[in-house]
mmCIF file with all atom_site columns, C-alpha atoms in Angstrom:
data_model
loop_
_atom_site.group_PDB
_atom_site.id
_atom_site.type_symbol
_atom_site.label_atom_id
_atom_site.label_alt_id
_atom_site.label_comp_id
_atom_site.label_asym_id
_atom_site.label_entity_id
_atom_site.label_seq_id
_atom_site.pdbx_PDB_ins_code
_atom_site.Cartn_x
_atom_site.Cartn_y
_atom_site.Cartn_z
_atom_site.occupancy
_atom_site.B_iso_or_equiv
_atom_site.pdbx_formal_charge
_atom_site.auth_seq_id
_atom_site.auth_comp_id
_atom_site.auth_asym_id
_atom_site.auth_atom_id
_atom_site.pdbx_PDB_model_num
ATOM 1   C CA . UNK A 1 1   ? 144.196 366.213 183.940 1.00 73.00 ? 1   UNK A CA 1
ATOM 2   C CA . UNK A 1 2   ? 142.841 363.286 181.991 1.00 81.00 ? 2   UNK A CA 1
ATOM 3   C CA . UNK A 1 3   ? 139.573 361.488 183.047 1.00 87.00 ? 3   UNK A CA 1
ATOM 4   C CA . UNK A 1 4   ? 139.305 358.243 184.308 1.00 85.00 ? 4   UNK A CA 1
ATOM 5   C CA . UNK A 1 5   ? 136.487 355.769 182.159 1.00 89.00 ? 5   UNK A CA 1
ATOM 6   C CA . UNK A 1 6   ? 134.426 354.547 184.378 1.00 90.00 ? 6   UNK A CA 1
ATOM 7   C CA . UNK A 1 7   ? 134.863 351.087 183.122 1.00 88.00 ? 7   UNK A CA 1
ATOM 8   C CA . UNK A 1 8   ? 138.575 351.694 184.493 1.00 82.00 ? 8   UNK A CA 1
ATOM 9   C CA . UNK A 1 9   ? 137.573 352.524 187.880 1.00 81.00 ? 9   UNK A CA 1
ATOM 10  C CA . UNK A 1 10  ? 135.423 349.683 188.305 1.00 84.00 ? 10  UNK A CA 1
ATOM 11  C CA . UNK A 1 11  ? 138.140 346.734 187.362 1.00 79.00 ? 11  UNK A CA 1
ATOM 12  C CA . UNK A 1 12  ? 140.475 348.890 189.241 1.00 73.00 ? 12  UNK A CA 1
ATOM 13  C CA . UNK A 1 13  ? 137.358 348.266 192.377 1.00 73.00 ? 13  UNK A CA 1
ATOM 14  C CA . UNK A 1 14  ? 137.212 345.032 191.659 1.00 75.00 ? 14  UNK A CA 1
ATOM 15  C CA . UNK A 1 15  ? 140.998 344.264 192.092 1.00 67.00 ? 15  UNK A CA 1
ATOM 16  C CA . UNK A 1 16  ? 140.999 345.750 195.049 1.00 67.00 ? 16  UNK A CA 1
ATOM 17  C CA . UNK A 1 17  ? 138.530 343.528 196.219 1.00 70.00 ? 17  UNK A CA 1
ATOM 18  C CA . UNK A 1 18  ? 141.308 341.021 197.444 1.00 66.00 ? 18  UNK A CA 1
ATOM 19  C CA . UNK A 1 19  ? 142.655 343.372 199.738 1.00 67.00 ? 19  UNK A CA 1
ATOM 20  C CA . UNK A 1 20  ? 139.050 344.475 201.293 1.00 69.00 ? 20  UNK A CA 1
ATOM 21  C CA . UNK A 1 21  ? 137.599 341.401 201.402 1.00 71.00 ? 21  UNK A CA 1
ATOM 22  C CA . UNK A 1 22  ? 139.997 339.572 203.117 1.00 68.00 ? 22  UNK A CA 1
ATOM 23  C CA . UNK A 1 23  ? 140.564 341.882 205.690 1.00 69.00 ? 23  UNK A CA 1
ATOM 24  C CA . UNK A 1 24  ? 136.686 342.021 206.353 1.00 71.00 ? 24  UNK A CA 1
ATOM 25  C CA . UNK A 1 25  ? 136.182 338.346 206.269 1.00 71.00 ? 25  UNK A CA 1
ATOM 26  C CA . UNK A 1 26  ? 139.312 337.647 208.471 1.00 70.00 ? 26  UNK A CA 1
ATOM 27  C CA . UNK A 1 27  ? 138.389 340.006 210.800 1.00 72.00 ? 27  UNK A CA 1
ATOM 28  C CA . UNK A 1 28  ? 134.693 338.776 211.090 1.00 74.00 ? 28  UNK A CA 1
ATOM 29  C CA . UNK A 1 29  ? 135.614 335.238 211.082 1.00 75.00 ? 29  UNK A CA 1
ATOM 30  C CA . UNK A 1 30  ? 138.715 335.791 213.536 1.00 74.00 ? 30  UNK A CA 1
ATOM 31  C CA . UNK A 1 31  ? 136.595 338.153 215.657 1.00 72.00 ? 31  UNK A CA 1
ATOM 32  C CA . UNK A 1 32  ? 133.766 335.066 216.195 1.00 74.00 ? 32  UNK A CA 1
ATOM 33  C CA . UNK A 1 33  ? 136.982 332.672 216.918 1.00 74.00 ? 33  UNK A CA 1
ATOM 34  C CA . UNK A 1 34  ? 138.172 334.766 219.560 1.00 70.00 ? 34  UNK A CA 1
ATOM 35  C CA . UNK A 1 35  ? 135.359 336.016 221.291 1.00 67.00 ? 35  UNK A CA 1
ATOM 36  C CA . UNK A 1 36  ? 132.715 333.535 221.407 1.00 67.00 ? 36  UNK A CA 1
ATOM 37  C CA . UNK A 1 37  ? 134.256 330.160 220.936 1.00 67.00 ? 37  UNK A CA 1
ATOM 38  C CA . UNK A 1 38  ? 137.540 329.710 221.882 1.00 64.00 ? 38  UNK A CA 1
ATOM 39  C CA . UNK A 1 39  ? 140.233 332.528 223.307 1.00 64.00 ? 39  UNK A CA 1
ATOM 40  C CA . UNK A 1 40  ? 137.142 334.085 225.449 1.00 69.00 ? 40  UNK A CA 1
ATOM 41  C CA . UNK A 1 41  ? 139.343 337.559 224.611 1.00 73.00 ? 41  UNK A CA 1
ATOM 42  C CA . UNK A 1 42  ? 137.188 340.659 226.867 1.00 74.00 ? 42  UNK A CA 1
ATOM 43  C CA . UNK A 1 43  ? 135.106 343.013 224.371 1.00 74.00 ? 43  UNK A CA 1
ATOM 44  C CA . UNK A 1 44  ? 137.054 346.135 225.791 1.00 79.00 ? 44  UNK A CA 1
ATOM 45  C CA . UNK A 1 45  ? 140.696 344.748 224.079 1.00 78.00 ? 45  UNK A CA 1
ATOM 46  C CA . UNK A 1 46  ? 139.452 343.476 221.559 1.00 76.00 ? 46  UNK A CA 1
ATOM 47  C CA . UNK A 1 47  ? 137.866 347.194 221.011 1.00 78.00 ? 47  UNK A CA 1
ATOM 48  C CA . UNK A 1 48  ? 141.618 348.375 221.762 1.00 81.00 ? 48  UNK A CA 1
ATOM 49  C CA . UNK A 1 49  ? 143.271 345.930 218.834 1.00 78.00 ? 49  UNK A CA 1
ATOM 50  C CA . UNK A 1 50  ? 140.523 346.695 216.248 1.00 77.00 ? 50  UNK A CA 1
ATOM 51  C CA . UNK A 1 51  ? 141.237 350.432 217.225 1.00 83.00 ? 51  UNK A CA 1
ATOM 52  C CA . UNK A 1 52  ? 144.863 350.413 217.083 1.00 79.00 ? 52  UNK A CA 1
ATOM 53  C CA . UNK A 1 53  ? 144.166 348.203 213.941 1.00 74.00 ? 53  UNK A CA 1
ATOM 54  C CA . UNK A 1 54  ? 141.909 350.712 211.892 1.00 74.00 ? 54  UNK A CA 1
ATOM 55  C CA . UNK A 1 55  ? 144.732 353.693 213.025 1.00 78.00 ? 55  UNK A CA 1
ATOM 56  C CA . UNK A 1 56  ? 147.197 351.565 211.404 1.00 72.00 ? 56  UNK A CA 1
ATOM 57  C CA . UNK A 1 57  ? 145.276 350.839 208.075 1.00 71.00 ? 57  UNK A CA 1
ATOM 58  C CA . UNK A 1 58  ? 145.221 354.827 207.963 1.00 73.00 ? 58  UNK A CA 1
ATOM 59  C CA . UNK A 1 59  ? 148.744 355.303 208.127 1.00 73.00 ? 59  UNK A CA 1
ATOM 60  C CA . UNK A 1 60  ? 150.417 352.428 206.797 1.00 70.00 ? 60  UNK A CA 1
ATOM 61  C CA . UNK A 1 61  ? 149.383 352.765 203.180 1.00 69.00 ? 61  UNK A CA 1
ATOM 62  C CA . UNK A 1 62  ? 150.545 356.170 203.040 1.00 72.00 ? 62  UNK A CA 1
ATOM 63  C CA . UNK A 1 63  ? 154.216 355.590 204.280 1.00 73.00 ? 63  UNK A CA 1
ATOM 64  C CA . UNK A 1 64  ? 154.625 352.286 202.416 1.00 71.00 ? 64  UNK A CA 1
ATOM 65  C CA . UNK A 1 65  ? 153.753 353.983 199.144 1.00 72.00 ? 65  UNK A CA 1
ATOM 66  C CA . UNK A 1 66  ? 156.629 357.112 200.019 1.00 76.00 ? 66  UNK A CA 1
ATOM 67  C CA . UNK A 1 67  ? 159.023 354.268 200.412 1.00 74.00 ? 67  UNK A CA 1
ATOM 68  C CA . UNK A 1 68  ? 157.960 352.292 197.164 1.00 72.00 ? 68  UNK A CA 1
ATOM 69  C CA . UNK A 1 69  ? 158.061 355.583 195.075 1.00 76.00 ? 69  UNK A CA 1
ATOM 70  C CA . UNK A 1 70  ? 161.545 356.188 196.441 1.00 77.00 ? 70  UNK A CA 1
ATOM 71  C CA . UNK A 1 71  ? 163.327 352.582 195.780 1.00 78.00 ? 71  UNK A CA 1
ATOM 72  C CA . UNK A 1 72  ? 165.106 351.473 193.388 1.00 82.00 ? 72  UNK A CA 1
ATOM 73  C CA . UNK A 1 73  ? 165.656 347.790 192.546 1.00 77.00 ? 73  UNK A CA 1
ATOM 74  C CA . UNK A 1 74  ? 166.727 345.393 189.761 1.00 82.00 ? 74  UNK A CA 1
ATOM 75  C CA . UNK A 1 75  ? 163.345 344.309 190.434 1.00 77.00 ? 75  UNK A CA 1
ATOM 76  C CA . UNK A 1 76  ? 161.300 347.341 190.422 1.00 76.00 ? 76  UNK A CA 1
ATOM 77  C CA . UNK A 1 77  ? 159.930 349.766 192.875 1.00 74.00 ? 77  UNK A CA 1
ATOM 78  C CA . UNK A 1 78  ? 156.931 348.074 193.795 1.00 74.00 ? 78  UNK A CA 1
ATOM 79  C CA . UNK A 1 79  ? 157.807 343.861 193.127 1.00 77.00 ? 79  UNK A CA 1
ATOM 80  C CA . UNK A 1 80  ? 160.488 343.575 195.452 1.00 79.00 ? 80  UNK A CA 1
ATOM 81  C CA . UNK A 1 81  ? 157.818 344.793 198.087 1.00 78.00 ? 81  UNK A CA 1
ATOM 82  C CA . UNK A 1 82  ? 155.615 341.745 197.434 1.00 78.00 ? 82  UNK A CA 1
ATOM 83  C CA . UNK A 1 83  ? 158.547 338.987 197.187 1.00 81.00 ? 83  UNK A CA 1
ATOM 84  C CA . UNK A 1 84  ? 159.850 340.067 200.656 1.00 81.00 ? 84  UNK A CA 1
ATOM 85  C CA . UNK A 1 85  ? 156.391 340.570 202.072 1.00 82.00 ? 85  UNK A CA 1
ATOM 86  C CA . UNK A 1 86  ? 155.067 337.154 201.601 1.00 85.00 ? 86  UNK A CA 1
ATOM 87  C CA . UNK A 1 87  ? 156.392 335.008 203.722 1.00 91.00 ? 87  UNK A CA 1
ATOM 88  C CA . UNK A 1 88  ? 156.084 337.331 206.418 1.00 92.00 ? 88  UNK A CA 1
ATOM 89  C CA . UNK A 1 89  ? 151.965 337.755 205.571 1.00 87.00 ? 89  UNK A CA 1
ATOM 90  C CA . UNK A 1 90  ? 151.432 333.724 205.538 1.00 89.00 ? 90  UNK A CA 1
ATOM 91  C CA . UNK A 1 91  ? 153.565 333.619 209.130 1.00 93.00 ? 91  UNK A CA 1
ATOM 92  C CA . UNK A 1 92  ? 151.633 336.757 210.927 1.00 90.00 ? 92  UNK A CA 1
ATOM 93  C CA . UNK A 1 93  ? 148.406 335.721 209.502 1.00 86.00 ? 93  UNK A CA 1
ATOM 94  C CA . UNK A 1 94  ? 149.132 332.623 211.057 1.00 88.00 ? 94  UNK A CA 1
ATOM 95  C CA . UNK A 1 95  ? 149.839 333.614 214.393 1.00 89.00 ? 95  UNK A CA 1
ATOM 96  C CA . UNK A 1 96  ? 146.417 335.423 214.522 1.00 83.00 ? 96  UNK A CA 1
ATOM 97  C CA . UNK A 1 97  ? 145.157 331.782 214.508 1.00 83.00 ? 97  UNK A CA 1
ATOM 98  C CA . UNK A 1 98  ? 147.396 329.810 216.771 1.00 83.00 ? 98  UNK A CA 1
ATOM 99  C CA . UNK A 1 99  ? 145.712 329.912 220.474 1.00 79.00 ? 99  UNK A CA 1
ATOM 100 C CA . UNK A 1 100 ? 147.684 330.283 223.246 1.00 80.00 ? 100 UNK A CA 1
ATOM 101 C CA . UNK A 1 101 ? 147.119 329.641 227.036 1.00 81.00 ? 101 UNK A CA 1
ATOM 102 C CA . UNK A 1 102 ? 148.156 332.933 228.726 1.00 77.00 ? 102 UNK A CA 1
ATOM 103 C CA . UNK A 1 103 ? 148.141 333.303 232.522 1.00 78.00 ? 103 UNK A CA 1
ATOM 104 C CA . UNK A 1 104 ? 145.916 336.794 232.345 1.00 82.00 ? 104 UNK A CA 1
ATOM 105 C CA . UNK A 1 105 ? 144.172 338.538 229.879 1.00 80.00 ? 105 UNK A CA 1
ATOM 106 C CA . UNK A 1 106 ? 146.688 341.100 229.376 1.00 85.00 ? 106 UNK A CA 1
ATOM 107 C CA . UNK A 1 107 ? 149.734 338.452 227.395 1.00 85.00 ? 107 UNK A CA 1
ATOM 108 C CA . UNK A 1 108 ? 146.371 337.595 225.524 1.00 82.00 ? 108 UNK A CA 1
ATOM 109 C CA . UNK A 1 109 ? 145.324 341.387 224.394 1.00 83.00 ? 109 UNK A CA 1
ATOM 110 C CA . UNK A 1 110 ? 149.362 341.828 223.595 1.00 87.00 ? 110 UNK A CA 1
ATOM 111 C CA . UNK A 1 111 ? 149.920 338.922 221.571 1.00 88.00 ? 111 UNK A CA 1
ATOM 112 C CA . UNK A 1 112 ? 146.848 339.302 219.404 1.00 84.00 ? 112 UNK A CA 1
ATOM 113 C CA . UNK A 1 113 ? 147.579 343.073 219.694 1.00 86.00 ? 113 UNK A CA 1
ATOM 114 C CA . UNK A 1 114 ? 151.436 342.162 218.121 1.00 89.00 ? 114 UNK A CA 1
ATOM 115 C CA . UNK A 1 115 ? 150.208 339.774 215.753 1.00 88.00 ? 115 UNK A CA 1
ATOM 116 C CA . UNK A 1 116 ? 147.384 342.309 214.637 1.00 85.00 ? 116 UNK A CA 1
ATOM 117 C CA . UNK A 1 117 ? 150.416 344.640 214.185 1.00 85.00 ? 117 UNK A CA 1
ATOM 118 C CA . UNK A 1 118 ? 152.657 342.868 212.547 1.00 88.00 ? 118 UNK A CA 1
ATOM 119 C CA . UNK A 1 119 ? 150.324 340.858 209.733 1.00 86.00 ? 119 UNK A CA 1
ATOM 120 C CA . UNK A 1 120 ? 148.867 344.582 208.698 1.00 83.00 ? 120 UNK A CA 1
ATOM 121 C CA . UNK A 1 121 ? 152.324 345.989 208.380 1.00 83.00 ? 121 UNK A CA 1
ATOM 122 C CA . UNK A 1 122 ? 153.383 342.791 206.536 1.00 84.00 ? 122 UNK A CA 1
ATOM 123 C CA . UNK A 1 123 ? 150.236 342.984 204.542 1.00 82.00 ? 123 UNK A CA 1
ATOM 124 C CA . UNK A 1 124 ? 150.892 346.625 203.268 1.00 79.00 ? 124 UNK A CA 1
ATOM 125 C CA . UNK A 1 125 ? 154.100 345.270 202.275 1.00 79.00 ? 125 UNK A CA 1
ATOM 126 C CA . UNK A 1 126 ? 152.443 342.837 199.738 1.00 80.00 ? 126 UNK A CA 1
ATOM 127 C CA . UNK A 1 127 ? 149.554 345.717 198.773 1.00 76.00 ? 127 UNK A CA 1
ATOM 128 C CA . UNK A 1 128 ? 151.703 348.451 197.712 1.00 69.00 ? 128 UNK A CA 1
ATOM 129 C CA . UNK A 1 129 ? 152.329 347.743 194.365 1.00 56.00 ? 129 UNK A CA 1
#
């Protein structure tokens, strides 16, 4: 097996540095949004969607790279990933946004809990390649 430079792991690092950091800033700055200021979520489902979140983020990646290694497209295994996935990404990250006047706490854990759902699977979509 050949060995990786170390210069090659660290641009590799760095490029991944879109997908890292925008999930940790997101999260932080949604988490603030929804807590403190404005949707007044409770801290046990919020737990529950950063939970069911993080379990996601472990499995996801995994399956979505099976599928890319297995298609075949006049646009390549991996591209045709990324055009389909981003329009879905720019619509599910916007939902995690858009605030909503439930009746009870529980339609406010599920549609965050949805959205949260939906924009990670979306967002694998667009980082497999």
């Amino acid at each position: 097996m050949k060995k990786v430079p170390l210069k090659n792991k660290i641009l590799f690092g760095i490029g991944d540095m879109y997908a890292g950091g925008s999930f940790s800033a997101s999260w932080f700055i949604i988490f603030t949004i929804h807590i403190r200021y404005c949707w007044f979520i409770s801290s046990f489902s919020w737990n529950s969607i950063s939970f069911w979140k993080n379990m996601g983020r472990g499995i996801r990646p995994t399956y979505g790279g099976v599928l890319s290694d297995h298609t075949k497209s006049r646009f390549g295994r991996r591209r045709i990933y990324f055009l389909l996935g981003i329009l879905p990404v720019f619509v599910t990250f916007s939902m995690l946004w858009i605030k909503i006047y439930p009746s009870n706490q529980l339609a406010l854990f599920l549609y965050y809990q949805i959205s949260y759902i939906l924009f990670n699977i979306s967002f694998t979509m667009v980082q497999v390649q």
